[in-house]
Amino acid sequence: MAKINPFAALRPKPELAAKICELPYDVMSSAEAHVMAEGNPLSFLHVSKPEIDLPPATDIYAPEVYARGRENFQKLIAAGSLRQDSKPCFYLYRQIMGKHSQMGLVAAASCEDYLQNIIKKHEFTRPDKEDDRVRHIEALDSQTGPVFLTYRASSAFDEFVAKKSAEIPAVDFTGKDGVRHTSWAVADAEGISFVEAQFAQIPALYIADGHHRSAAAARVFQSRQGAGHSGQFLTVIFPHNQMQILPYNRVLKDLNGLTPQELLKKLEEVFNIVRMGTANPTRKHELGLFMNQRWHTLTFRPKLTAGSDPIEQLDVTLLQKQILAPLFGIDDPRTSKRINFVGGIRGTVELEKLVNSGEYACAFSMFPTSIEDLMTIADAGGIMPPKSTWFEPKLRDAMFCHMI
């Protein structure tokens, strides 16, 4: 069983939350962050992407970037814009995006549980991205971007959440993107004990999004053992049946020397093809292909989907092994410059735009990976292919900060 703990969160002054809280650092470029934060000195992007306050040519991994982030963080604290609670609490965090609503528990998880794989992973991490988050945590003495965890839903805990969320919230605002963010504190001893007892019965927690944040938090813990580190890291934990996973689509720079007609002929060996298809796949093992201003619907042939290995049956795995490697010569999508990935939040219109511009030759639209597949693979100790999932809505940085 994974251990979770209440903690005294550093939180925004409620009336300033809409100005302070921002999207995670890794879903935007520095240039985009600069535009988003312009004219708003309270924007947490001054902390999470502090290069926006330095000359444009500054290396984003330069020491002065992390130093500026710490300076900006301390300014928000000194001004009272961010305030730490006086005692440890759990928190509830609800997000509403269109018709989708999800409610998570904000808690401090155990770094030891992460290191011992009690908190289960499904992705590899990149050392350079880990290093960046380590330096950011070290500079701030805080984790300001939560790790997005999930668990198999519990009806008893759902009832507690429903009752608690009927109370007046501590923070409630709607971001510029239309996503509503609401939070409540679970500060009473009875409520804290109930939460702890409920999660003591939950067999596993799974990282949905935030593998680099988790790895970085664990590394800081290991380097500081015996030096006053809490041994915990910041998480928001959602029930699996509230998760919204969007597709992670692919765009390709060229057809690897094939004509469109030759490509379609080769694809027929792998797929049943509808030449006048639709943009959005409707089920697992169905893809969309956009090329020459036309969508084609591709369905993997049954002989390819008859196996029992959950990783081998993922559409992203089948596409890589049956198409991207043998037909396009893309053996490693992590490093190839001939492929790019487009989160489902941008929609298939973005794929059409990229191909029609001539920058890319074709695009594949994917059906979303299921949360059940993710948990099954993590339970087996498996690793999913890169860019398998895109979770929405994104958790806002600075809603809760964990001082280590």
mmCIF file of C-alpha atoms in Angstrom:
data_model
loop_
_atom_site.group_PDB
_atom_site.id
_atom_site.type_symbol
_atom_site.label_atom_id
_atom_site.label_comp_id
_atom_site.label_asym_id
_atom_site.label_seq_id
_atom_site.Cartn_x
_atom_site.Cartn_y
_atom_site.Cartn_z
ATOM 1 C CA MET A 1 0.000 0.000 0.000
ATOM 2 C CA ALA A 2 1.284 3.461 -0.861
ATOM 3 C CA LYS A 3 1.444 5.941 2.024
ATOM 4 C CA ILE A 4 -0.076 9.407 1.710
ATOM 5 C CA ASN A 5 0.149 12.248 4.195
ATOM 6 C CA PRO A 6 -1.475 15.600 4.865
ATOM 7 C CA PHE A 7 0.814 18.605 4.530
ATOM 8 C CA ALA A 8 0.733 22.347 5.103
ATOM 9 C CA ALA A 9 0.364 23.620 1.555
ATOM 10 C CA LEU A 10 1.595 26.974 0.325
ATOM 11 C CA ARG A 11 -1.485 28.290 -1.492
ATOM 12 C CA PRO A 12 -2.506 31.447 -3.358
ATOM 13 C CA LYS A 13 -4.561 34.103 -1.654
ATOM 14 C CA PRO A 14 -8.044 33.117 -2.914
ATOM 15 C CA GLU A 15 -8.809 36.384 -4.690
ATOM 16 C CA LEU A 16 -5.446 36.225 -6.502
ATOM 17 C CA ALA A 17 -5.575 32.563 -7.565
ATOM 18 C CA ALA A 18 -6.805 33.318 -11.079
ATOM 19 C CA LYS A 19 -3.827 35.616 -11.653
ATOM 20 C CA ILE A 20 -1.222 33.369 -10.014
ATOM 21 C CA CYS A 21 -2.045 29.787 -11.046
ATOM 22 C CA GLU A 22 -0.777 28.700 -14.456
ATOM 23 C CA LEU A 23 -0.502 25.701 -16.763
ATOM 24 C CA PRO A 24 2.480 23.373 -16.201
ATOM 25 C CA TYR A 25 5.888 24.508 -17.401
ATOM 26 C CA ASP A 26 6.191 21.699 -19.965
ATOM 27 C CA VAL A 27 3.094 22.327 -22.097
ATOM 28 C CA MET A 28 4.323 25.585 -23.604
ATOM 29 C CA SER A 29 7.422 27.129 -25.101
ATOM 30 C CA SER A 30 9.315 29.993 -23.490
ATOM 31 C CA ALA A 31 7.924 32.343 -26.125
ATOM 32 C CA GLU A 32 4.361 31.231 -25.401
ATOM 33 C CA ALA A 33 4.955 31.628 -21.659
ATOM 34 C CA HIS A 34 6.276 35.157 -22.206
ATOM 35 C CA VAL A 35 3.070 36.140 -23.990
ATOM 36 C CA MET A 36 0.856 34.452 -21.382
ATOM 37 C CA ALA A 37 2.557 36.219 -18.472
ATOM 38 C CA GLU A 38 2.864 39.616 -20.109
ATOM 39 C CA GLY A 39 1.459 42.369 -17.915
ATOM 40 C CA ASN A 40 0.861 40.014 -15.005
ATOM 41 C CA PRO A 41 3.633 40.131 -12.401
ATOM 42 C CA LEU A 42 1.735 37.585 -10.286
ATOM 43 C CA SER A 43 1.779 34.889 -12.986
ATOM 44 C CA PHE A 44 3.477 31.753 -11.688
ATOM 45 C CA LEU A 45 5.209 31.456 -15.061
ATOM 46 C CA HIS A 46 7.731 33.915 -13.600
ATOM 47 C CA VAL A 47 8.603 31.041 -11.234
ATOM 48 C CA SER A 48 8.076 27.938 -13.377
ATOM 49 C CA LYS A 49 9.592 29.436 -16.561
ATOM 50 C CA PRO A 50 11.729 32.280 -15.202
ATOM 51 C CA GLU A 51 13.694 32.597 -18.419
ATOM 52 C CA ILE A 52 10.839 34.861 -19.575
ATOM 53 C CA ASP A 53 12.309 37.568 -17.293
ATOM 54 C CA LEU A 54 15.810 37.260 -18.755
ATOM 55 C CA PRO A 55 17.264 38.203 -22.170
ATOM 56 C CA PRO A 56 15.823 36.080 -25.020
ATOM 57 C CA ALA A 57 19.154 34.399 -25.788
ATOM 58 C CA THR A 58 19.524 33.060 -22.230
ATOM 59 C CA ASP A 59 20.048 29.300 -21.967
ATOM 60 C CA ILE A 60 16.939 28.001 -20.181
ATOM 61 C CA TYR A 61 19.157 25.706 -18.088
ATOM 62 C CA ALA A 62 21.568 28.454 -17.011
ATOM 63 C CA PRO A 63 22.089 28.968 -13.247
ATOM 64 C CA GLU A 64 20.638 32.473 -13.439
ATOM 65 C CA VAL A 65 17.320 31.048 -14.644
ATOM 66 C CA TYR A 66 16.858 28.944 -11.508
ATOM 67 C CA ALA A 67 18.069 31.831 -9.346
ATOM 68 C CA ARG A 68 15.489 34.142 -10.910
ATOM 69 C CA GLY A 69 12.808 31.535 -10.311
ATOM 70 C CA ARG A 70 13.712 31.428 -6.605
ATOM 71 C CA GLU A 71 13.732 35.224 -6.412
ATOM 72 C CA ASN A 72 10.294 35.479 -8.012
ATOM 73 C CA PHE A 73 8.932 32.716 -5.767
ATOM 74 C CA GLN A 74 10.177 34.458 -2.634
ATOM 75 C CA LYS A 75 8.596 37.735 -3.792
ATOM 76 C CA LEU A 76 5.176 36.084 -4.028
ATOM 77 C CA ILE A 77 5.608 34.674 -0.521
ATOM 78 C CA ALA A 78 6.913 37.924 0.963
ATOM 79 C CA ALA A 79 3.988 39.868 -0.499
ATOM 80 C CA GLY A 80 1.493 37.423 0.984
ATOM 81 C CA SER A 81 0.252 36.395 -2.442
ATOM 82 C CA LEU A 82 1.215 32.813 -1.553
ATOM 83 C CA ARG A 83 0.543 31.799 2.060
ATOM 84 C CA GLN A 84 1.342 28.575 3.901
ATOM 85 C CA ASP A 85 -1.346 26.864 5.948
ATOM 86 C CA SER A 86 -0.700 26.683 9.682
ATOM 87 C CA LYS A 87 -1.217 22.919 9.947
ATOM 88 C CA PRO A 88 -1.151 19.842 7.714
ATOM 89 C CA CYS A 89 -4.283 19.192 5.663
ATOM 90 C CA PHE A 90 -5.496 17.114 2.791
ATOM 91 C CA TYR A 91 -7.170 19.030 -0.013
ATOM 92 C CA LEU A 92 -9.711 18.335 -2.732
ATOM 93 C CA TYR A 93 -9.143 19.775 -6.195
ATOM 94 C CA ARG A 94 -11.926 19.756 -8.788
ATOM 95 C CA GLN A 95 -11.494 20.655 -12.450
ATOM 96 C CA ILE A 96 -14.333 21.185 -14.898
ATOM 97 C CA MET A 97 -13.485 21.293 -18.590
ATOM 98 C CA GLY A 98 -16.547 21.510 -20.812
ATOM 99 C CA LYS A 99 -18.754 18.572 -19.850
ATOM 100 C CA HIS A 100 -15.934 16.738 -18.081
ATOM 101 C CA SER A 101 -15.445 16.992 -14.318
ATOM 102 C CA GLN A 102 -12.756 15.336 -12.178
ATOM 103 C CA MET A 103 -12.089 15.538 -8.452
ATOM 104 C CA GLY A 104 -8.723 14.648 -6.976
ATOM 105 C CA LEU A 105 -7.193 14.367 -3.522
ATOM 106 C CA VAL A 106 -4.158 16.579 -2.951
ATOM 107 C CA ALA A 107 -1.671 14.783 -0.712
ATOM 108 C CA ALA A 108 2.012 14.289 -0.029
ATOM 109 C CA ALA A 109 3.163 10.901 -1.324
ATOM 110 C CA SER A 110 6.244 8.988 -0.197
ATOM 111 C CA CYS A 111 9.512 9.265 -2.098
ATOM 112 C CA GLU A 112 10.424 5.834 -0.732
ATOM 113 C CA ASP A 113 7.237 4.387 -2.209
ATOM 114 C CA TYR A 114 8.225 5.843 -5.575
ATOM 115 C CA LEU A 115 11.723 4.382 -5.352
ATOM 116 C CA GLN A 116 10.350 0.971 -4.369
ATOM 117 C CA ASN A 117 7.817 1.033 -7.231
ATOM 118 C CA ILE A 118 4.827 0.965 -4.893
ATOM 119 C CA ILE A 119 3.807 4.052 -6.834
ATOM 120 C CA LYS A 120 3.757 2.494 -10.277
ATOM 121 C CA LYS A 121 5.329 3.929 -13.409
ATOM 122 C CA HIS A 122 4.672 3.315 -17.091
ATOM 123 C CA GLU A 123 7.217 5.576 -18.839
ATOM 124 C CA PHE A 124 10.964 6.009 -19.064
ATOM 125 C CA THR A 125 12.358 9.425 -18.156
ATOM 126 C CA ARG A 126 15.011 11.547 -19.830
ATOM 127 C CA PRO A 127 18.024 12.514 -17.684
ATOM 128 C CA ASP A 128 18.125 16.084 -19.014
ATOM 129 C CA LYS A 129 14.483 16.687 -18.081
ATOM 130 C CA GLU A 130 15.027 15.112 -14.669
ATOM 131 C CA ASP A 131 18.068 17.339 -14.106
ATOM 132 C CA ASP A 132 16.034 20.437 -14.917
ATOM 133 C CA ARG A 133 13.320 19.582 -12.362
ATOM 134 C CA VAL A 134 15.918 18.665 -9.729
ATOM 135 C CA ARG A 135 17.529 22.079 -10.101
ATOM 136 C CA HIS A 136 14.140 23.790 -9.983
ATOM 137 C CA ILE A 137 13.116 21.982 -6.771
ATOM 138 C CA GLU A 138 16.514 22.652 -5.199
ATOM 139 C CA ALA A 139 16.355 26.350 -6.070
ATOM 140 C CA LEU A 140 12.869 26.808 -4.617
ATOM 141 C CA ASP A 141 13.033 24.290 -1.746
ATOM 142 C CA SER A 142 9.568 23.401 -2.959
ATOM 143 C CA GLN A 143 7.627 21.261 -5.384
ATOM 144 C CA THR A 144 5.262 23.598 -7.173
ATOM 145 C CA GLY A 145 3.993 21.332 -9.949
ATOM 146 C CA PRO A 146 2.050 18.286 -8.703
ATOM 147 C CA VAL A 147 2.403 14.743 -9.978
ATOM 148 C CA PHE A 148 -0.861 13.460 -11.479
ATOM 149 C CA LEU A 149 -1.677 10.069 -9.910
ATOM 150 C CA THR A 150 -4.634 7.723 -10.265
ATOM 151 C CA TYR A 151 -6.114 4.802 -8.340
ATOM 152 C CA ARG A 152 -8.945 2.327 -8.797
ATOM 153 C CA ALA A 153 -12.023 4.203 -7.602
ATOM 154 C CA SER A 154 -13.534 3.622 -4.153
ATOM 155 C CA SER A 155 -17.274 4.246 -3.633
ATOM 156 C CA ALA A 156 -16.811 5.022 0.074
ATOM 157 C CA PHE A 157 -14.272 7.724 -0.689
ATOM 158 C CA ASP A 158 -16.475 9.068 -3.498
ATOM 159 C CA GLU A 159 -19.264 9.599 -0.936
ATOM 160 C CA PHE A 160 -16.907 11.514 1.356
ATOM 161 C CA VAL A 161 -15.791 13.717 -1.538
ATOM 162 C CA ALA A 162 -19.377 14.457 -2.586
ATOM 163 C CA LYS A 163 -20.259 15.581 0.939
ATOM 164 C CA LYS A 164 -17.121 17.689 1.380
ATOM 165 C CA SER A 165 -17.471 19.396 -1.994
ATOM 166 C CA ALA A 166 -20.958 20.613 -1.052
ATOM 167 C CA GLU A 167 -19.250 23.020 1.366
ATOM 168 C CA ILE A 168 -18.057 26.510 0.434
ATOM 169 C CA PRO A 169 -14.727 26.159 -1.419
ATOM 170 C CA ALA A 170 -11.464 27.802 -0.411
ATOM 171 C CA VAL A 171 -10.581 28.724 -4.015
ATOM 172 C CA ASP A 172 -12.818 28.850 -7.090
ATOM 173 C CA PHE A 173 -11.864 30.436 -10.413
ATOM 174 C CA THR A 174 -12.093 29.849 -14.146
ATOM 175 C CA GLY A 175 -8.928 30.120 -16.212
ATOM 176 C CA LYS A 176 -8.589 31.921 -19.519
ATOM 177 C CA ASP A 177 -8.932 28.571 -21.272
ATOM 178 C CA GLY A 178 -12.368 28.022 -19.721
ATOM 179 C CA VAL A 179 -11.291 25.331 -17.239
ATOM 180 C CA ARG A 180 -12.751 25.838 -13.765
ATOM 181 C CA HIS A 181 -10.563 25.105 -10.728
ATOM 182 C CA THR A 182 -12.051 24.654 -7.249
ATOM 183 C CA SER A 183 -10.452 23.490 -4.011
ATOM 184 C CA TRP A 184 -11.429 22.586 -0.464
ATOM 185 C CA ALA A 185 -9.259 21.915 2.589
ATOM 186 C CA VAL A 186 -9.751 18.781 4.691
ATOM 187 C CA ALA A 187 -8.435 20.222 7.942
ATOM 188 C CA ASP A 188 -10.419 18.440 10.687
ATOM 189 C CA ALA A 189 -8.902 15.460 12.491
ATOM 190 C CA GLU A 190 -11.868 13.214 11.685
ATOM 191 C CA GLY A 191 -11.687 13.994 7.962
ATOM 192 C CA ILE A 192 -7.916 13.491 7.847
ATOM 193 C CA SER A 193 -8.230 10.145 9.646
ATOM 194 C CA PHE A 194 -10.951 9.023 7.246
ATOM 195 C CA VAL A 195 -8.834 9.871 4.196
ATOM 196 C CA GLU A 196 -5.832 8.037 5.629
ATOM 197 C CA ALA A 197 -7.943 4.980 6.447
ATOM 198 C CA GLN A 198 -9.508 4.871 2.994
ATOM 199 C CA PHE A 199 -6.207 5.094 1.149
ATOM 200 C CA ALA A 200 -4.660 2.482 3.436
ATOM 201 C CA GLN A 201 -7.041 0.063 1.689
ATOM 202 C CA ILE A 202 -6.110 1.115 -1.858
ATOM 203 C CA PRO A 203 -3.564 -1.379 -3.213
ATOM 204 C CA ALA A 204 -1.687 0.832 -5.669
ATOM 205 C CA LEU A 205 -1.199 4.310 -7.023
ATOM 206 C CA TYR A 206 -0.242 4.914 -10.649
ATOM 207 C CA ILE A 207 1.572 7.843 -12.234
ATOM 208 C CA ALA A 208 -0.643 9.215 -14.961
ATOM 209 C CA ASP A 209 1.371 12.330 -15.774
ATOM 210 C CA GLY A 210 4.525 13.647 -14.131
ATOM 211 C CA HIS A 211 7.175 10.940 -14.369
ATOM 212 C CA HIS A 212 9.960 13.550 -14.517
ATOM 213 C CA ARG A 213 8.574 15.461 -11.524
ATOM 214 C CA SER A 214 8.403 12.214 -9.535
ATOM 215 C CA ALA A 215 11.911 11.145 -10.462
ATOM 216 C CA ALA A 216 13.301 14.590 -9.653
ATOM 217 C CA ALA A 217 11.549 14.674 -6.270
ATOM 218 C CA ALA A 218 13.030 11.274 -5.407
ATOM 219 C CA ARG A 219 16.516 12.371 -6.444
ATOM 220 C CA VAL A 220 16.341 15.475 -4.247
ATOM 221 C CA PHE A 221 15.160 13.276 -1.369
ATOM 222 C CA GLN A 222 18.079 10.882 -1.876
ATOM 223 C CA SER A 223 20.602 13.726 -1.951
ATOM 224 C CA ARG A 224 19.146 15.294 1.209
ATOM 225 C CA GLN A 225 18.498 12.252 3.397
ATOM 226 C CA GLY A 226 19.191 13.244 6.964
ATOM 227 C CA ALA A 227 19.162 16.913 6.005
ATOM 228 C CA GLY A 228 15.618 17.838 6.950
ATOM 229 C CA HIS A 229 13.814 16.568 3.863
ATOM 230 C CA SER A 230 10.183 15.589 4.470
ATOM 231 C CA GLY A 231 10.583 12.462 2.338
ATOM 232 C CA GLN A 232 7.422 13.390 0.475
ATOM 233 C CA PHE A 233 6.365 14.887 -2.835
ATOM 234 C CA LEU A 234 3.351 16.788 -4.156
ATOM 235 C CA THR A 235 0.562 14.800 -5.822
ATOM 236 C CA VAL A 236 -3.053 15.061 -6.902
ATOM 237 C CA ILE A 237 -4.714 11.643 -6.921
ATOM 238 C CA PHE A 238 -7.794 11.021 -9.106
ATOM 239 C CA PRO A 239 -10.086 7.971 -9.286
ATOM 240 C CA HIS A 240 -9.529 6.055 -12.514
ATOM 241 C CA ASN A 241 -13.142 6.434 -13.671
ATOM 242 C CA GLN A 242 -12.847 10.227 -13.788
ATOM 243 C CA MET A 243 -9.724 10.383 -15.924
ATOM 244 C CA GLN A 244 -9.918 11.961 -19.356
ATOM 245 C CA ILE A 245 -7.267 10.721 -21.773
ATOM 246 C CA LEU A 246 -7.047 12.350 -25.180
ATOM 247 C CA PRO A 247 -5.156 10.898 -28.147
ATOM 248 C CA TYR A 248 -1.522 11.677 -28.822
ATOM 249 C CA ASN A 249 -1.407 12.099 -32.602
ATOM 250 C CA ARG A 250 1.541 11.746 -34.987
ATOM 251 C CA VAL A 251 2.705 13.925 -37.895
ATOM 252 C CA LEU A 252 5.434 12.838 -40.325
ATOM 253 C CA LYS A 253 7.795 15.047 -42.285
ATOM 254 C CA ASP A 254 7.943 12.858 -45.425
ATOM 255 C CA LEU A 255 6.752 9.586 -46.949
ATOM 256 C CA ASN A 256 10.259 8.049 -46.964
ATOM 257 C CA GLY A 257 10.516 8.091 -50.754
ATOM 258 C CA LEU A 258 7.061 6.628 -51.386
ATOM 259 C CA THR A 259 4.306 8.244 -53.404
ATOM 260 C CA PRO A 260 0.922 8.576 -51.683
ATOM 261 C CA GLN A 261 -0.415 5.757 -53.872
ATOM 262 C CA GLU A 262 2.521 3.489 -53.013
ATOM 263 C CA LEU A 263 2.080 4.212 -49.314
ATOM 264 C CA LEU A 264 -1.624 3.337 -49.403
ATOM 265 C CA LYS A 265 -0.871 0.098 -51.221
ATOM 266 C CA LYS A 266 1.624 -0.908 -48.531
ATOM 267 C CA LEU A 267 -0.779 0.139 -45.785
ATOM 268 C CA GLU A 268 -3.358 -2.277 -47.177
ATOM 269 C CA GLU A 269 -1.174 -5.139 -45.939
ATOM 270 C CA VAL A 270 -1.681 -3.892 -42.370
ATOM 271 C CA PHE A 271 -5.079 -2.186 -42.426
ATOM 272 C CA ASN A 272 -8.541 -2.400 -43.835
ATOM 273 C CA ILE A 273 -8.810 1.064 -45.425
ATOM 274 C CA VAL A 274 -11.814 3.309 -46.045
ATOM 275 C CA ARG A 275 -10.541 5.818 -48.603
ATOM 276 C CA MET A 276 -13.120 8.522 -47.758
ATOM 277 C CA GLY A 277 -12.805 8.202 -44.009
ATOM 278 C CA THR A 278 -13.255 10.389 -40.936
ATOM 279 C CA ALA A 279 -10.800 12.378 -38.865
ATOM 280 C CA ASN A 280 -11.523 10.895 -35.447
ATOM 281 C CA PRO A 281 -11.179 7.160 -34.763
ATOM 282 C CA THR A 282 -14.171 5.719 -32.908
ATOM 283 C CA ARG A 283 -12.632 2.639 -31.263
ATOM 284 C CA LYS A 284 -9.412 0.885 -30.336
ATOM 285 C CA HIS A 285 -7.344 -0.404 -33.295
ATOM 286 C CA GLU A 286 -8.799 2.267 -35.600
ATOM 287 C CA LEU A 287 -6.694 5.204 -36.853
ATOM 288 C CA GLY A 288 -7.129 8.139 -39.166
ATOM 289 C CA LEU A 289 -4.650 9.034 -41.923
ATOM 290 C CA PHE A 290 -4.643 12.533 -43.385
ATOM 291 C CA MET A 291 -2.825 12.936 -46.692
ATOM 292 C CA ASN A 292 -3.486 14.909 -49.879
ATOM 293 C CA GLN A 293 -6.283 16.854 -48.156
ATOM 294 C CA ARG A 294 -8.249 13.689 -47.439
ATOM 295 C CA TRP A 295 -8.908 11.541 -44.374
ATOM 296 C CA HIS A 296 -8.699 7.768 -44.601
ATOM 297 C CA THR A 297 -9.965 5.420 -41.876
ATOM 298 C CA LEU A 298 -7.506 2.611 -41.091
ATOM 299 C CA THR A 299 -8.429 -0.481 -39.062
ATOM 300 C CA PHE A 300 -5.702 -2.938 -38.094
ATOM 301 C CA ARG A 301 -6.270 -6.369 -39.598
ATOM 302 C CA PRO A 302 -7.477 -8.924 -37.003
ATOM 303 C CA LYS A 303 -4.330 -11.077 -37.255
ATOM 304 C CA LEU A 304 -2.348 -8.160 -35.781
ATOM 305 C CA THR A 305 -4.658 -7.572 -32.815
ATOM 306 C CA ALA A 306 -5.110 -11.156 -31.654
ATOM 307 C CA GLY A 307 -2.318 -11.231 -29.059
ATOM 308 C CA SER A 308 -2.595 -11.019 -25.275
ATOM 309 C CA ASP A 309 0.377 -8.776 -24.402
ATOM 310 C CA PRO A 310 -1.181 -5.416 -23.376
ATOM 311 C CA ILE A 311 1.802 -3.384 -24.569
ATOM 312 C CA GLU A 312 1.883 -5.109 -27.975
ATOM 313 C CA GLN A 313 -1.845 -4.453 -28.375
ATOM 314 C CA LEU A 314 -1.598 -0.693 -27.869
ATOM 315 C CA ASP A 315 -2.327 1.210 -31.059
ATOM 316 C CA VAL A 316 0.822 3.292 -30.576
ATOM 317 C CA THR A 317 2.868 0.067 -30.422
ATOM 318 C CA LEU A 318 1.189 -1.442 -33.487
ATOM 319 C CA LEU A 319 1.652 1.777 -35.461
ATOM 320 C CA GLN A 320 5.337 1.949 -34.531
ATOM 321 C CA LYS A 321 6.137 -1.692 -35.277
ATOM 322 C CA GLN A 322 3.954 -2.204 -38.339
ATOM 323 C CA ILE A 323 4.194 1.213 -40.012
ATOM 324 C CA LEU A 324 6.602 3.808 -38.657
ATOM 325 C CA ALA A 325 9.661 1.542 -38.479
ATOM 326 C CA PRO A 326 9.264 -0.628 -41.612
ATOM 327 C CA LEU A 327 7.623 1.899 -43.970
ATOM 328 C CA PHE A 328 8.895 5.268 -42.761
ATOM 329 C CA GLY A 329 12.276 4.172 -41.387
ATOM 330 C CA ILE A 330 11.565 5.713 -37.989
ATOM 331 C CA ASP A 331 13.161 3.213 -35.629
ATOM 332 C CA ASP A 332 13.313 5.471 -32.584
ATOM 333 C CA PRO A 333 10.500 8.029 -32.366
ATOM 334 C CA ARG A 334 12.188 9.591 -29.319
ATOM 335 C CA THR A 335 15.106 10.861 -31.385
ATOM 336 C CA SER A 336 13.890 10.991 -34.982
ATOM 337 C CA LYS A 337 13.552 14.469 -36.473
ATOM 338 C CA ARG A 338 11.065 13.164 -39.066
ATOM 339 C CA ILE A 339 8.190 12.676 -36.636
ATOM 340 C CA ASN A 340 6.391 14.972 -34.252
ATOM 341 C CA PHE A 341 3.609 14.510 -31.729
ATOM 342 C CA VAL A 342 0.463 16.595 -31.335
ATOM 343 C CA GLY A 343 -1.619 16.416 -28.153
ATOM 344 C CA GLY A 344 -5.285 15.674 -28.673
ATOM 345 C CA ILE A 345 -6.298 18.964 -27.054
ATOM 346 C CA ARG A 346 -5.333 20.631 -30.348
ATOM 347 C CA GLY A 347 -7.778 18.482 -32.296
ATOM 348 C CA THR A 348 -7.538 16.987 -35.761
ATOM 349 C CA VAL A 349 -7.869 20.446 -37.318
ATOM 350 C CA GLU A 350 -4.303 21.064 -36.175
ATOM 351 C CA LEU A 351 -3.173 17.930 -38.031
ATOM 352 C CA GLU A 352 -4.850 19.134 -41.212
ATOM 353 C CA LYS A 353 -3.219 22.546 -40.804
ATOM 354 C CA LEU A 354 0.267 21.069 -40.376
ATOM 355 C CA VAL A 355 -0.033 18.799 -43.415
ATOM 356 C CA ASN A 356 -1.742 21.358 -45.640
ATOM 357 C CA SER A 357 1.020 23.853 -44.854
ATOM 358 C CA GLY A 358 3.558 21.523 -46.482
ATOM 359 C CA GLU A 359 5.586 21.251 -43.275
ATOM 360 C CA TYR A 360 4.465 17.634 -42.891
ATOM 361 C CA ALA A 361 3.538 14.998 -45.455
ATOM 362 C CA CYS A 362 0.875 13.101 -43.511
ATOM 363 C CA ALA A 363 -0.701 12.692 -40.099
ATOM 364 C CA PHE A 364 -2.090 9.812 -38.068
ATOM 365 C CA SER A 365 -4.946 10.504 -35.652
ATOM 366 C CA MET A 366 -5.149 8.010 -32.798
ATOM 367 C CA PHE A 367 -7.859 6.578 -30.563
ATOM 368 C CA PRO A 368 -7.035 7.400 -26.904
ATOM 369 C CA THR A 369 -5.203 4.829 -24.805
ATOM 370 C CA SER A 370 -7.490 3.650 -21.984
ATOM 371 C CA ILE A 371 -6.718 4.115 -18.301
ATOM 372 C CA GLU A 372 -7.358 0.380 -17.866
ATOM 373 C CA ASP A 373 -4.561 -0.409 -20.320
ATOM 374 C CA LEU A 374 -2.242 1.981 -18.476
ATOM 375 C CA MET A 375 -2.903 0.356 -15.097
ATOM 376 C CA THR A 376 -2.625 -3.184 -16.487
ATOM 377 C CA ILE A 377 0.752 -2.397 -18.033
ATOM 378 C CA ALA A 378 2.004 -0.650 -14.880
ATOM 379 C CA ASP A 379 0.869 -3.592 -12.730
ATOM 380 C CA ALA A 380 2.966 -5.899 -14.913
ATOM 381 C CA GLY A 381 5.985 -3.612 -14.598
ATOM 382 C CA GLY A 382 5.764 -2.710 -18.284
ATOM 383 C CA ILE A 383 6.762 0.490 -20.056
ATOM 384 C CA MET A 384 4.457 2.114 -22.579
ATOM 385 C CA PRO A 385 5.816 3.594 -25.816
ATOM 386 C CA PRO A 386 6.605 7.320 -25.779
ATOM 387 C CA LYS A 387 3.724 9.731 -26.280
ATOM 388 C CA SER A 388 1.017 7.168 -25.506
ATOM 389 C CA THR A 389 -1.289 9.384 -23.444
ATOM 390 C CA TRP A 390 -2.368 13.009 -23.185
ATOM 391 C CA PHE A 391 -4.307 13.877 -20.032
ATOM 392 C CA GLU A 392 -6.699 16.816 -19.855
ATOM 393 C CA PRO A 393 -7.343 19.082 -18.113
ATOM 394 C CA LYS A 394 -3.856 19.879 -16.878
ATOM 395 C CA LEU A 395 -3.244 20.550 -13.187
ATOM 396 C CA ARG A 396 -2.428 24.174 -12.454
ATOM 397 C CA ASP A 397 0.956 25.024 -10.955
ATOM 398 C CA ALA A 398 0.789 27.018 -7.675
ATOM 399 C CA MET A 399 -2.693 25.810 -6.673
ATOM 400 C CA PHE A 400 -0.700 23.906 -4.036
ATOM 401 C CA CYS A 401 3.023 24.032 -3.312
ATOM 402 C CA HIS A 402 4.829 21.540 -1.080
ATOM 403 C CA MET A 403 7.693 22.989 0.920
ATOM 404 C CA ILE A 404 10.332 20.311 1.379
#
